[in-house]
Structures are given as structure tokens and as C-alpha cells.
Amino acid sequence: MRKSCIICHISSLPSEYGIGKMGRHAFAFVDFLKKAGVKCWQILPLSPTSYGDSPYQSFSVNAGNPYFIDYEILEGDGLLEKSEYADITWESDKDKVDYSLIYEHCFDVLRIAFSRFKPSRVPAYKKFCEANKSWLEEYALFMALKFQNDGKPWYEWENAISMHKPKAVAEFKKSLKKEIEFYKFVQFEFNRQWTELKNYANDNGIEIVGDIPIYCALDSVEAWADHKLFWFNNKRRPVRVAGCPPDEFSPTGQLWGNPLYDWEYHKKTGYKWWIDRIESASKLYDIVRIDHFRGFESYYTIPFGNEDATIGDWKKGPNYELFRLAEEKLGKLNIIAEDLGFITPEVREMLDKCGYPGMKVLQFGFSDGTNEHLPHNFATKNCFAYTGTHDNETLNGWVSSMDKKSLKFSKKYLNVKRRSEIPMAVIRAAWGSVAEVAVAQIQDFLDSPSSARMNTPSTLGINWQFRTTEEQFTPELAKKIKKLNKIYNR
């Protein structure tokens, strides 16, 4: 079935509180998508963000971001009073998320709500804690310890607890009991609100496309509490870290810094941790996009401590075996393989075996008529055709900075005369392609300029800030998108 999809992360939804939340504006966005005839809503990882505010660098692969918990819902539950959150300054610029303000106030408000929470009166709380015990206990302790250590990463804590010694863990579980309960409460509220929002979307015929990074952050509960998963030395520091080698776009490569997996250990366990992670993501979302999918075939390794990615080598990953075992246990998986970047014949072979839809990104295509990202070259309909991803420019910004050669080719290919006509023509090209699903960022339908770009890879401090306003989601825009869906049978 042909479908269309819009990318808009929770953080970008309209809000009076500095960042998008899972309350009335999120439900209104679902209503907007339904009116527009859009069948899929793609978001970025829901995980708590750490240094740099990236949802791809998180304290936990399982936890939800406290910033998205809606205060109005908590007020309705009798846990907050309006003045306790509405009188706070949440934004410095209505067009951008100010993460420093959110961080400064969010947990204070949630602690007020926690002070009024009575677990004995909420049977669902005990049930949630029991169902998520495998990760929730360690996560809540990890966050309580971070709070006690002024936010420092775990590898800068006192030695016994940084090395996760059983005696130290047991002692801190006792001394930080109340703080641990707070972080469990936060996750319970996140899960409850997310479940209601997802159910509402599903009830209205809209699937949620979620996103999981291939790697964990170094400062994460996984790296602290389950060090055997990673390629660490005996001091629990990375031997090598993740990134991408130099190319024409980045002469020094990309140094991500994430710890790499000890795939031999994972193989001995039957890839249990990864299969559990895929199962969890499949419950959280309807369709799971796995970032940097090529890393399962082989991955680039950079010596820990290097300042860039110029020195490194490739090592073999688990390949198709991981997904074969996952499907044996979980059944057919609804996965999108992010198959961008350096794609070798071996990666192609793994992708063919998995059978998951890959990605085409039209912004990458306008070099010449042979480019695989142009619609006439799509070799299969088993793909998602993106006008651009969260790592790309908005279409408006992309066109504004286009060189003469690309501009000339784009006009010819798209059969338009003016530069200003290109963004909408690119959307039409994606929608008209054979791809099962056509995808655009909400910025592209809003014709947002370059300042609305979600992320510029390998930069810090300017990303993940894009916001929308309630006034932008007009009936006229919904009608325009619905017309497009009707024309191209989506």
C-alpha cells in the first residue's frame, strides 16, 4: 500500500513550555495528519538527551525523554497546579528550543508532581515497574547517581561505583532510594502519556515511525552497568570508538565517539541484548528505522583518544545472522534500514537478505541522471523516498545554496523555470515515485528557511532546536497535502 509520511519530532511540536510535549498539541498534530491523508508520522529517538542535546546520544536506549512529559496532563491528574509550571520562563526564542532553560526547570516541576504521587493508589505504576524491571532499576539508579555527582559522566565518579562494584551498587540503592523512585515515576509518566498518544494515532489510521541509533552513548547506563556489551579495556574505557572515514564531504571524517560493541560476546549470548532492544522498539513504535544500518555488516573503528577520524580501520559486524535470529524469535520485523553512506557489495548482500526497505534521499540525487537517489533510478518500490532527512537542509535552504550546475540540472529534471518552484517539485517527485512510502520533513511543507534545519552533522550547540507554532497547521495546508496524496495514490 502506497503511503506518505511526515517527519516532525516531539520536540518540534507547538508548545507554551519551550519544547513540544505529548499533550493536546501532539493530539492536534495527529488530527492534522489525518485531515492531510498522511498515514505515517516519523519521529526521532524518544530517549533522554545528554550533552549536545542530541536524541542520538542518550543516557539510555530504553528510557523516555522527561522533557516531553505534558504538565497539563499532570495537572489534570491532580499532581500539579497551573501556577507551578505556567509562570516559569521556558523559552528565550519562540522559534527555537532553549535546552538550558528546559534543563533548569523541568525536573523541579516533575519533582513537585512526584511529591504528590501516591503509588499505592495507582496500580498501573507497580505493573509498569515490574514489566520494565530489566532496565528500569539500573537506569533509575544511574540517574540518581548522576544527580548526586552534579551531572558528571559515570567514568568520573568514585572508583567503586564507577566500576559498578556490587557492594557499592547495593549501598547506593539504599541511600538513594527516594531519588531512585523519582526517576521511576518519571519513566512511568512518560510511558503512560506516550502510550495514550500512540494509541490515538493508531486509532486514527496513523503509524508511528520510530528511530533507534545503532550505538549507545559512552555516558549511558548501558556502558556503566553492562560493560561486557562493549569493546572496553580492563579499566572500562573504550579501546576504539565509532565514526566514519574521511570522504569528499568531510576530509577528516566523522568522529562520533560512541563505544563499539564486543560482537564476539553478543554472538555467544545469541545476540540477546540486541534482540531485546529490537523487541522493545517494536512495541514503542509501529515501524523502526535503524540508524547506520551498514554498521552491522562492517564498521569503522577509531583509536580512543584520537581527535578526528583520519586514522581507523574496518571490522566485520554480525551481518544478517543477528536479524535472522531476531526474526526467529520475534517474527517478521517492520524495519527501515538506513542504508546511506559508504555502501559496498557486501552491505548490499546483507540488505538483500534482510529484505527491509532502504532509503532514497532526493537531495542527494541532483548531480546527473545516473544518480541512484533520483526517482527514475529507483530499482525497487521496497524503499522510503525522503526529500531530506533530519540531517539534511530544509528544501528551501538547500535550494538557496545550490551551485549553478546543480540548479540548472534540477530545473531541467523537475521541469520548472524558477528556483522558488524547486522545493515543491522535489516533494511531488518523491510522492510520484514508485517508493512504497514518500517522506518529507514538516519544514519542507512549511517552506522553512535554512534556520529551521534540525541537525548539521559534526556540529554542536546549534541543533535539535526547530519548533513549529499552532498557527502553521492550517486547514489550507492539510488540504494541499491531501490533494498531493490523492493525485499520487498515497
C-alpha positions as a Python dict, from the first residue, in 0.01 Angstrom:
ca = {
    (1, 'M'): (0, 0, 0),
    (2, 'R'): (140, 340, -102),
    (3, 'K'): (165, 585, 187),
    (4, 'S'): (301, 925, 278),
    (5, 'C'): (492, 1022, 590),
    (6, 'I'): (588, 1347, 764),
    (7, 'I'): (892, 1388, 992),
    (8, 'C'): (825, 1605, 1295),
    (9, 'H'): (994, 1520, 1622),
    (10, 'I'): (804, 1562, 1950),
    (11, 'S'): (1042, 1845, 2045),
    (12, 'S'): (927, 2044, 1738),
    (13, 'L'): (554, 2037, 1817),
    (14, 'P'): (380, 2359, 1925),
    (15, 'S'): (406, 2430, 2298),
    (16, 'E'): (380, 2707, 2553),
    (17, 'Y'): (654, 2539, 2756),
    (18, 'G'): (966, 2574, 2540),
    (19, 'I'): (960, 2230, 2380),
    (20, 'G'): (699, 2002, 2226),
    (21, 'K'): (513, 1769, 2461),
    (22, 'M'): (281, 1469, 2448),
    (23, 'G'): (-33, 1665, 2532),
    (24, 'R'): (-305, 1845, 2341),
    (25, 'H'): (-78, 1985, 2068),
    (26, 'A'): (51, 1636, 1989),
    (27, 'F'): (-305, 1504, 1963),
    (28, 'A'): (-392, 1804, 1742),
    (29, 'F'): (-97, 1716, 1516),
    (30, 'V'): (-239, 1365, 1474),
    (31, 'D'): (-570, 1527, 1374),
    (32, 'F'): (-382, 1741, 1121),
    (33, 'L'): (-210, 1436, 971),
    (34, 'K'): (-544, 1258, 941),
    (35, 'K'): (-701, 1556, 762),
    (36, 'A'): (-399, 1564, 530),
    (37, 'G'): (-436, 1194, 447),
    (38, 'V'): (-89, 1116, 586),
    (39, 'K'): (-55, 758, 711),
    (40, 'C'): (284, 770, 888),
    (41, 'W'): (435, 1007, 1144),
    (42, 'Q'): (812, 979, 1177),
    (43, 'I'): (988, 1098, 1492),
    (44, 'L'): (1347, 1091, 1617),
    (45, 'P'): (1458, 876, 1913),
    (46, 'L'): (1245, 935, 2226),
    (47, 'S'): (1541, 876, 2458),
    (48, 'P'): (1661, 1129, 2719),
    (49, 'T'): (1916, 1364, 2568),
    (50, 'S'): (2258, 1429, 2721),
    (51, 'Y'): (2548, 1659, 2629),
    (52, 'G'): (2478, 1832, 2297),
    (53, 'D'): (2102, 1769, 2324),
    (54, 'S'): (2112, 1500, 2053),
    (55, 'P'): (1848, 1227, 2070),
    (56, 'Y'): (2119, 1002, 1921),
    (57, 'Q'): (2341, 1044, 2229),
    (58, 'S'): (2133, 927, 2522),
    (59, 'F'): (2169, 817, 2883),
    (60, 'S'): (1962, 508, 2800),
    (61, 'V'): (1834, 319, 2496),
    (62, 'N'): (1517, 223, 2684),
    (63, 'A'): (1413, 534, 2878),
    (64, 'G'): (1191, 816, 2754),
    (65, 'N'): (1276, 1187, 2748),
    (66, 'P'): (1134, 1365, 3057),
    (67, 'Y'): (1117, 1691, 2859),
    (68, 'F'): (822, 1552, 2661),
    (69, 'I'): (601, 1484, 2965),
    (70, 'D'): (299, 1715, 2945),
    (71, 'Y'): (239, 1931, 3252),
    (72, 'E'): (-125, 1994, 3169),
    (73, 'I'): (-193, 1619, 3184),
    (74, 'L'): (-17, 1604, 3522),
    (75, 'E'): (-235, 1893, 3638),
    (76, 'G'): (-543, 1702, 3525),
    (77, 'D'): (-425, 1409, 3736),
    (78, 'G'): (-401, 1634, 4042),
    (79, 'L'): (-21, 1627, 4054),
    (80, 'L'): (43, 1990, 3960),
    (81, 'E'): (-118, 2331, 3989),
    (82, 'K'): (-114, 2561, 3687),
    (83, 'S'): (98, 2829, 3854),
    (84, 'E'): (370, 2572, 3935),
    (85, 'Y'): (463, 2537, 3569),
    (86, 'A'): (286, 2809, 3369),
    (87, 'D'): (459, 3101, 3546),
    (88, 'I'): (809, 2977, 3454),
    (89, 'T'): (1011, 3124, 3165),
    (90, 'W'): (1054, 2830, 2928),
    (91, 'E'): (1182, 2999, 2613),
    (92, 'S'): (1420, 3272, 2503),
    (93, 'D'): (1312, 3247, 2136),
    (94, 'K'): (972, 3117, 2025),
    (95, 'D'): (1131, 2959, 1714),
    (96, 'K'): (1398, 2760, 1898),
    (97, 'V'): (1420, 2516, 2189),
    (98, 'D'): (1639, 2661, 2465),
    (99, 'Y'): (1765, 2340, 2626),
    (100, 'S'): (1943, 2521, 2908),
    (101, 'L'): (1610, 2667, 3028),
    (102, 'I'): (1430, 2333, 2991),
    (103, 'Y'): (1703, 2154, 3188),
    (104, 'E'): (1700, 2423, 3457),
    (105, 'H'): (1326, 2395, 3528),
    (106, 'C'): (1187, 2064, 3401),
    (107, 'F'): (1300, 1839, 3685),
    (108, 'D'): (1192, 2091, 3951),
    (109, 'V'): (837, 2075, 3813),
    (110, 'L'): (844, 1695, 3789),
    (111, 'R'): (966, 1671, 4150),
    (112, 'I'): (661, 1870, 4262),
    (113, 'A'): (440, 1622, 4077),
    (114, 'F'): (630, 1330, 4233),
    (115, 'S'): (578, 1472, 4583),
    (116, 'R'): (201, 1431, 4532),
    (117, 'F'): (215, 1092, 4361),
    (118, 'K'): (75, 803, 4566),
    (119, 'P'): (198, 473, 4413),
    (120, 'S'): (-44, 267, 4625),
    (121, 'R'): (-337, 444, 4455),
    (122, 'V'): (-206, 378, 4104),
    (123, 'P'): (-199, 1, 4035),
    (124, 'A'): (-57, 65, 3687),
    (125, 'Y'): (264, 201, 3844),
    (126, 'K'): (357, -127, 4011),
    (127, 'K'): (270, -314, 3693),
    (128, 'F'): (492, -80, 3485),
    (129, 'C'): (787, -117, 3723),
    (130, 'E'): (756, -497, 3718),
    (131, 'A'): (723, -516, 3337),
    (132, 'N'): (1030, -293, 3285),
    (133, 'K'): (1245, -419, 3571),
    (134, 'S'): (1516, -546, 3334),
    (135, 'W'): (1627, -187, 3256),
    (136, 'L'): (1435, 48, 3488),
    (137, 'E'): (1615, -38, 3815),
    (138, 'E'): (1963, 29, 3677),
    (139, 'Y'): (1852, 338, 3485),
    (140, 'A'): (1687, 498, 3790),
    (141, 'L'): (1999, 430, 3998),
    (142, 'F'): (2223, 567, 3721),
    (143, 'M'): (2025, 891, 3702),
    (144, 'A'): (2014, 926, 4081),
    (145, 'L'): (2392, 887, 4090),
    (146, 'K'): (2435, 1143, 3810),
    (147, 'F'): (2223, 1390, 4007),
    (148, 'Q'): (2431, 1327, 4319),
    (149, 'N'): (2752, 1376, 4116),
    (150, 'D'): (2641, 1710, 3963),
    (151, 'G'): (2577, 1554, 3622),
    (152, 'K'): (2930, 1419, 3578),
    (153, 'P'): (2970, 1115, 3349),
    (154, 'W'): (2989, 779, 3526),
    (155, 'Y'): (3359, 734, 3449),
    (156, 'E'): (3436, 1038, 3667),
    (157, 'W'): (3254, 902, 3974),
    (158, 'E'): (3426, 746, 4277),
    (159, 'N'): (3602, 428, 4166),
    (160, 'A'): (3389, 162, 4337),
    (161, 'I'): (3060, 285, 4195),
    (162, 'S'): (3205, 388, 3856),
    (163, 'M'): (3325, 27, 3821),
    (164, 'H'): (2977, -93, 3920),
    (165, 'K'): (3104, -296, 4217),
    (166, 'P'): (2814, -500, 4366),
    (167, 'K'): (2875, -377, 4722),
    (168, 'A'): (2876, -11, 4615),
    (169, 'V'): (2566, -62, 4399),
    (170, 'A'): (2379, -220, 4693),
    (171, 'E'): (2477, 64, 4927),
    (172, 'F'): (2368, 339, 4687),
    (173, 'K'): (2039, 163, 4617),
    (174, 'K'): (1963, 203, 4988),
    (175, 'S'): (2093, 558, 5036),
    (176, 'L'): (1934, 693, 4716),
    (177, 'K'): (1603, 506, 4747),
    (178, 'K'): (1382, 816, 4727),
    (179, 'E'): (1573, 962, 4432),
    (180, 'I'): (1555, 626, 4251),
    (181, 'E'): (1177, 626, 4300),
    (182, 'F'): (1159, 971, 4144),
    (183, 'Y'): (1323, 855, 3822),
    (184, 'K'): (1095, 550, 3809),
    (185, 'F'): (795, 783, 3845),
    (186, 'V'): (924, 1000, 3559),
    (187, 'Q'): (951, 695, 3332),
    (188, 'F'): (605, 576, 3435),
    (189, 'E'): (452, 912, 3343),
    (190, 'F'): (642, 923, 3014),
    (191, 'N'): (526, 573, 2923),
    (192, 'R'): (168, 643, 3016),
    (193, 'Q'): (149, 962, 2809),
    (194, 'W'): (334, 812, 2511),
    (195, 'T'): (107, 504, 2509),
    (196, 'E'): (-204, 723, 2501),
    (197, 'L'): (-64, 935, 2217),
    (198, 'K'): (46, 634, 2011),
    (199, 'N'): (-289, 462, 2062),
    (200, 'Y'): (-467, 779, 1946),
    (201, 'A'): (-250, 792, 1633),
    (202, 'N'): (-310, 423, 1558),
    (203, 'D'): (-685, 460, 1616),
    (204, 'N'): (-682, 734, 1353),
    (205, 'G'): (-503, 517, 1098),
    (206, 'I'): (-156, 664, 1153),
    (207, 'E'): (154, 453, 1214),
    (208, 'I'): (447, 583, 1418),
    (209, 'V'): (788, 550, 1254),
    (210, 'G'): (1046, 550, 1534),
    (211, 'D'): (1422, 576, 1514),
    (212, 'I'): (1694, 394, 1706),
    (213, 'P'): (2066, 472, 1688),
    (214, 'I'): (2293, 174, 1625),
    (215, 'Y'): (2528, 283, 1906),
    (216, 'C'): (2494, 369, 2274),
    (217, 'A'): (2650, 682, 2425),
    (218, 'L'): (2964, 640, 2635),
    (219, 'D'): (2791, 820, 2921),
    (220, 'S'): (2497, 580, 2934),
    (221, 'V'): (2356, 332, 3180),
    (222, 'E'): (2438, 54, 2933),
    (223, 'A'): (2809, 143, 2921),
    (224, 'W'): (2819, 178, 3301),
    (225, 'A'): (2616, -123, 3413),
    (226, 'D'): (2669, -373, 3132),
    (227, 'H'): (3029, -322, 3021),
    (228, 'K'): (3057, -671, 2865),
    (229, 'L'): (2847, -545, 2574),
    (230, 'F'): (3129, -315, 2463),
    (231, 'W'): (3485, -323, 2337),
    (232, 'F'): (3634, -190, 2662),
    (233, 'N'): (3972, -242, 2825),
    (234, 'N'): (4011, -365, 3184),
    (235, 'K'): (3961, -9, 3312),
    (236, 'R'): (3626, 3, 3129),
    (237, 'R'): (3738, 260, 2878),
    (238, 'P'): (3682, 219, 2502),
    (239, 'V'): (3964, 61, 2304),
    (240, 'R'): (3823, 209, 1985),
    (241, 'V'): (3520, 427, 1909),
    (242, 'A'): (3269, 477, 1628),
    (243, 'G'): (3275, 717, 1336),
    (244, 'C'): (3307, 744, 959),
    (245, 'P'): (3623, 765, 748),
    (246, 'P'): (3721, 1077, 553),
    (247, 'D'): (3533, 1144, 229),
    (248, 'E'): (3470, 1428, -15),
    (249, 'F'): (3230, 1596, 228),
    (250, 'S'): (3446, 1556, 540),
    (251, 'P'): (3825, 1545, 485),
    (252, 'T'): (3892, 1439, 848),
    (253, 'G'): (3596, 1202, 867),
    (254, 'Q'): (3335, 1196, 1142),
    (255, 'L'): (3437, 1114, 1500),
    (256, 'W'): (3118, 1012, 1684),
    (257, 'G'): (3299, 880, 1991),
    (258, 'N'): (3045, 608, 2079),
    (259, 'P'): (3181, 286, 2230),
    (260, 'L'): (3180, -6, 1987),
    (261, 'Y'): (3019, -340, 2059),
    (262, 'D'): (3207, -657, 2151),
    (263, 'W'): (3034, -858, 1881),
    (264, 'E'): (3202, -1183, 1990),
    (265, 'Y'): (3037, -1150, 2330),
    (266, 'H'): (2700, -1071, 2168),
    (267, 'K'): (2732, -1377, 1944),
    (268, 'K'): (2792, -1602, 2247),
    (269, 'T'): (2466, -1477, 2402),
    (270, 'G'): (2271, -1534, 2080),
    (271, 'Y'): (2254, -1153, 2039),
    (272, 'K'): (2008, -1142, 2330),
    (273, 'W'): (2066, -773, 2417),
    (274, 'W'): (2010, -662, 2059),
    (275, 'I'): (1705, -884, 2010),
    (276, 'D'): (1556, -748, 2334),
    (277, 'R'): (1627, -396, 2210),
    (278, 'I'): (1455, -458, 1877),
    (279, 'E'): (1157, -615, 2058),
    (280, 'S'): (1128, -313, 2289),
    (281, 'A'): (1149, -67, 1997),
    (282, 'S'): (885, -267, 1806),
    (283, 'K'): (645, -217, 2096),
    (284, 'L'): (724, 152, 2125),
    (285, 'Y'): (682, 220, 1751),
    (286, 'D'): (495, 63, 1459),
    (287, 'I'): (792, 87, 1221),
    (288, 'V'): (1154, 101, 1342),
    (289, 'R'): (1422, 287, 1146),
    (290, 'I'): (1770, 169, 1246),
    (291, 'D'): (2035, 438, 1201),
    (292, 'H'): (2368, 346, 1031),
    (293, 'F'): (2241, 1, 932),
    (294, 'R'): (2552, -67, 725),
    (295, 'G'): (2741, -93, 1057),
    (296, 'F'): (2600, -441, 1109),
    (297, 'E'): (2798, -567, 808),
    (298, 'S'): (3121, -385, 892),
    (299, 'Y'): (3202, -79, 1099),
    (300, 'Y'): (3475, 185, 1111),
    (301, 'T'): (3688, 187, 1427),
    (302, 'I'): (3895, 483, 1551),
    (303, 'P'): (4152, 458, 1833),
    (304, 'F'): (4007, 605, 2153),
    (305, 'G'): (4154, 949, 2225),
    (306, 'N'): (4214, 1046, 1861),
    (307, 'E'): (4096, 1396, 1772),
    (308, 'D'): (3950, 1306, 1433),
    (309, 'A'): (3861, 1005, 1218),
    (310, 'T'): (4155, 1011, 974),
    (311, 'I'): (4315, 703, 1132),
    (312, 'G'): (4095, 397, 1158),
    (313, 'D'): (4008, 60, 1011),
    (314, 'W'): (3708, -156, 926),
    (315, 'K'): (3599, -462, 1122),
    (316, 'K'): (3329, -716, 1046),
    (317, 'G'): (2994, -699, 1228),
    (318, 'P'): (2729, -965, 1292),
    (319, 'N'): (2577, -921, 946),
    (320, 'Y'): (2248, -1094, 859),
    (321, 'E'): (2284, -1351, 1140),
    (322, 'L'): (2158, -1104, 1403),
    (323, 'F'): (1838, -1030, 1210),
    (324, 'R'): (1782, -1396, 1118),
    (325, 'L'): (1787, -1486, 1488),
    (326, 'A'): (1572, -1183, 1577),
    (327, 'E'): (1304, -1286, 1327),
    (328, 'E'): (1316, -1646, 1451),
    (329, 'K'): (1223, -1518, 1796),
    (330, 'L'): (1006, -1214, 1718),
    (331, 'G'): (856, -1290, 1377),
    (332, 'K'): (871, -1063, 1072),
    (333, 'L'): (1018, -727, 1170),
    (334, 'N'): (889, -391, 1046),
    (335, 'I'): (1227, -221, 999),
    (336, 'I'): (1367, 55, 775),
    (337, 'A'): (1738, 11, 704),
    (338, 'E'): (1920, 343, 693),
    (339, 'D'): (2146, 236, 407),
    (340, 'L'): (2319, 567, 333),
    (341, 'G'): (2691, 639, 318),
    (342, 'F'): (2967, 403, 207),
    (343, 'I'): (2774, 105, 69),
    (344, 'T'): (2980, -193, -52),
    (345, 'P'): (2863, -509, -235),
    (346, 'E'): (2880, -692, 100),
    (347, 'V'): (2641, -438, 256),
    (348, 'R'): (2408, -477, -45),
    (349, 'E'): (2411, -853, 7),
    (350, 'M'): (2317, -815, 375),
    (351, 'L'): (2036, -573, 286),
    (352, 'D'): (1902, -813, 23),
    (353, 'K'): (1899, -1100, 274),
    (354, 'C'): (1718, -889, 535),
    (355, 'G'): (1466, -764, 280),
    (356, 'Y'): (1397, -444, 475),
    (357, 'P'): (1315, -128, 281),
    (358, 'G'): (1611, 105, 239),
    (359, 'M'): (1621, 483, 193),
    (360, 'K'): (1646, 716, -103),
    (361, 'V'): (1714, 1084, -37),
    (362, 'L'): (1626, 1313, -326),
    (363, 'Q'): (1853, 1593, -203),
    (364, 'F'): (2147, 1360, -276),
    (365, 'G'): (2030, 1300, -632),
    (366, 'F'): (2065, 1620, -831),
    (367, 'S'): (2411, 1569, -976),
    (368, 'D'): (2329, 1388, -1303),
    (369, 'G'): (2077, 1147, -1448),
    (370, 'T'): (2260, 835, -1327),
    (371, 'N'): (2226, 912, -954),
    (372, 'E'): (2051, 632, -762),
    (373, 'H'): (1860, 884, -546),
    (374, 'L'): (1663, 1021, -841),
    (375, 'P'): (1316, 863, -873),
    (376, 'H'): (1363, 723, -1225),
    (377, 'N'): (1657, 516, -1094),
    (378, 'F'): (1476, 355, -801),
    (379, 'A'): (1537, -15, -862),
    (380, 'T'): (1257, -127, -631),
    (381, 'K'): (940, 5, -471),
    (382, 'N'): (1060, -152, -143),
    (383, 'C'): (1204, 176, -16),
    (384, 'F'): (1122, 501, 162),
    (385, 'A'): (1179, 808, -58),
    (386, 'Y'): (1284, 1109, 151),
    (387, 'T'): (1300, 1465, 23),
    (388, 'G'): (1558, 1504, 302),
    (389, 'T'): (1623, 1361, 648),
    (390, 'H'): (1675, 1533, 984),
    (391, 'D'): (2047, 1558, 889),
    (392, 'N'): (1970, 1748, 569),
    (393, 'E'): (1898, 2111, 492),
    (394, 'T'): (1536, 2216, 458),
    (395, 'L'): (1443, 2211, 89),
    (396, 'N'): (1422, 2590, 94),
    (397, 'G'): (1772, 2619, 244),
    (398, 'W'): (1913, 2354, 13),
    (399, 'V'): (1787, 2532, -297),
    (400, 'S'): (1916, 2869, -170),
    (401, 'S'): (2272, 2736, -153),
    (402, 'M'): (2263, 2527, -473),
    (403, 'D'): (2553, 2574, -718),
    (404, 'K'): (2487, 2674, -1080),
    (405, 'K'): (2536, 2327, -1226),
    (406, 'S'): (2301, 2156, -979),
    (407, 'L'): (2046, 2436, -1013),
    (408, 'K'): (2044, 2403, -1392),
    (409, 'F'): (2008, 2024, -1375),
    (410, 'S'): (1733, 2047, -1109),
    (411, 'K'): (1523, 2285, -1317),
    (412, 'K'): (1550, 2059, -1620),
    (413, 'Y'): (1481, 1740, -1428),
    (414, 'L'): (1186, 1883, -1236),
    (415, 'N'): (1057, 2082, -1536),
    (416, 'V'): (1039, 2416, -1354),
    (417, 'K'): (1163, 2761, -1450),
    (418, 'R'): (1223, 2933, -1116),
    (419, 'R'): (1443, 2842, -820),
    (420, 'S'): (1148, 2903, -586),
    (421, 'E'): (949, 2626, -759),
    (422, 'I'): (1208, 2355, -686),
    (423, 'P'): (1112, 2262, -324),
    (424, 'M'): (752, 2173, -409),
    (425, 'A'): (865, 1999, -728),
    (426, 'V'): (1101, 1779, -524),
    (427, 'I'): (811, 1684, -294),
    (428, 'R'): (600, 1597, -599),
    (429, 'A'): (886, 1386, -738),
    (430, 'A'): (908, 1187, -413),
    (431, 'W'): (530, 1146, -393),
    (432, 'G'): (513, 1040, -757),
    (433, 'S'): (792, 783, -726),
    (434, 'V'): (743, 405, -707),
    (435, 'A'): (857, 406, -341),
    (436, 'E'): (607, 246, -104),
    (437, 'V'): (640, 544, 132),
    (438, 'A'): (719, 907, 43),
    (439, 'V'): (860, 1117, 328),
    (440, 'A'): (921, 1488, 386),
    (441, 'Q'): (1013, 1693, 689),
    (442, 'I'): (734, 1922, 810),
    (443, 'Q'): (979, 2208, 735),
    (444, 'D'): (953, 2124, 365),
    (445, 'F'): (575, 2165, 363),
    (446, 'L'): (610, 2487, 562),
    (447, 'D'): (877, 2609, 317),
    (448, 'S'): (1103, 2680, 615),
    (449, 'P'): (1440, 2850, 557),
    (450, 'S'): (1783, 2715, 647),
    (451, 'S'): (1746, 2839, 1007),
    (452, 'A'): (1486, 2564, 1060),
    (453, 'R'): (1737, 2286, 987),
    (454, 'M'): (1711, 2014, 1252),
    (455, 'N'): (2072, 1893, 1255),
    (456, 'T'): (2404, 1971, 1091),
    (457, 'P'): (2625, 1662, 1146),
    (458, 'S'): (2954, 1707, 1331),
    (459, 'T'): (2844, 2036, 1492),
    (460, 'L'): (2737, 2118, 1849),
    (461, 'G'): (2515, 2380, 2006),
    (462, 'I'): (2302, 2472, 1704),
    (463, 'N'): (2098, 2155, 1653),
    (464, 'W'): (1767, 1993, 1754),
    (465, 'Q'): (1611, 2335, 1819),
    (466, 'F'): (1348, 2366, 1543),
    (467, 'R'): (994, 2443, 1663),
    (468, 'T'): (655, 2490, 1500),
    (469, 'T'): (357, 2702, 1603),
    (470, 'E'): (-9, 2612, 1625),
    (471, 'E'): (-93, 2869, 1356),
    (472, 'Q'): (119, 2691, 1094),
    (473, 'F'): (-104, 2382, 1079),
    (474, 'T'): (-379, 2540, 877),
    (475, 'P'): (-675, 2370, 704),
    (476, 'E'): (-530, 2502, 377),
    (477, 'L'): (-201, 2318, 435),
    (478, 'A'): (-384, 1995, 527),
    (479, 'K'): (-591, 2029, 209),
    (480, 'K'): (-278, 2087, -1),
    (481, 'I'): (-109, 1773, 135),
    (482, 'K'): (-427, 1567, 98),
    (483, 'K'): (-456, 1672, -266),
    (484, 'L'): (-98, 1556, -324),
    (485, 'N'): (-173, 1221, -160),
    (486, 'K'): (-482, 1176, -375),
    (487, 'I'): (-302, 1258, -702),
    (488, 'Y'): (-25, 1007, -632),
    (489, 'N'): (-245, 741, -468),
    (490, 'R'): (-88, 769, -125),
}
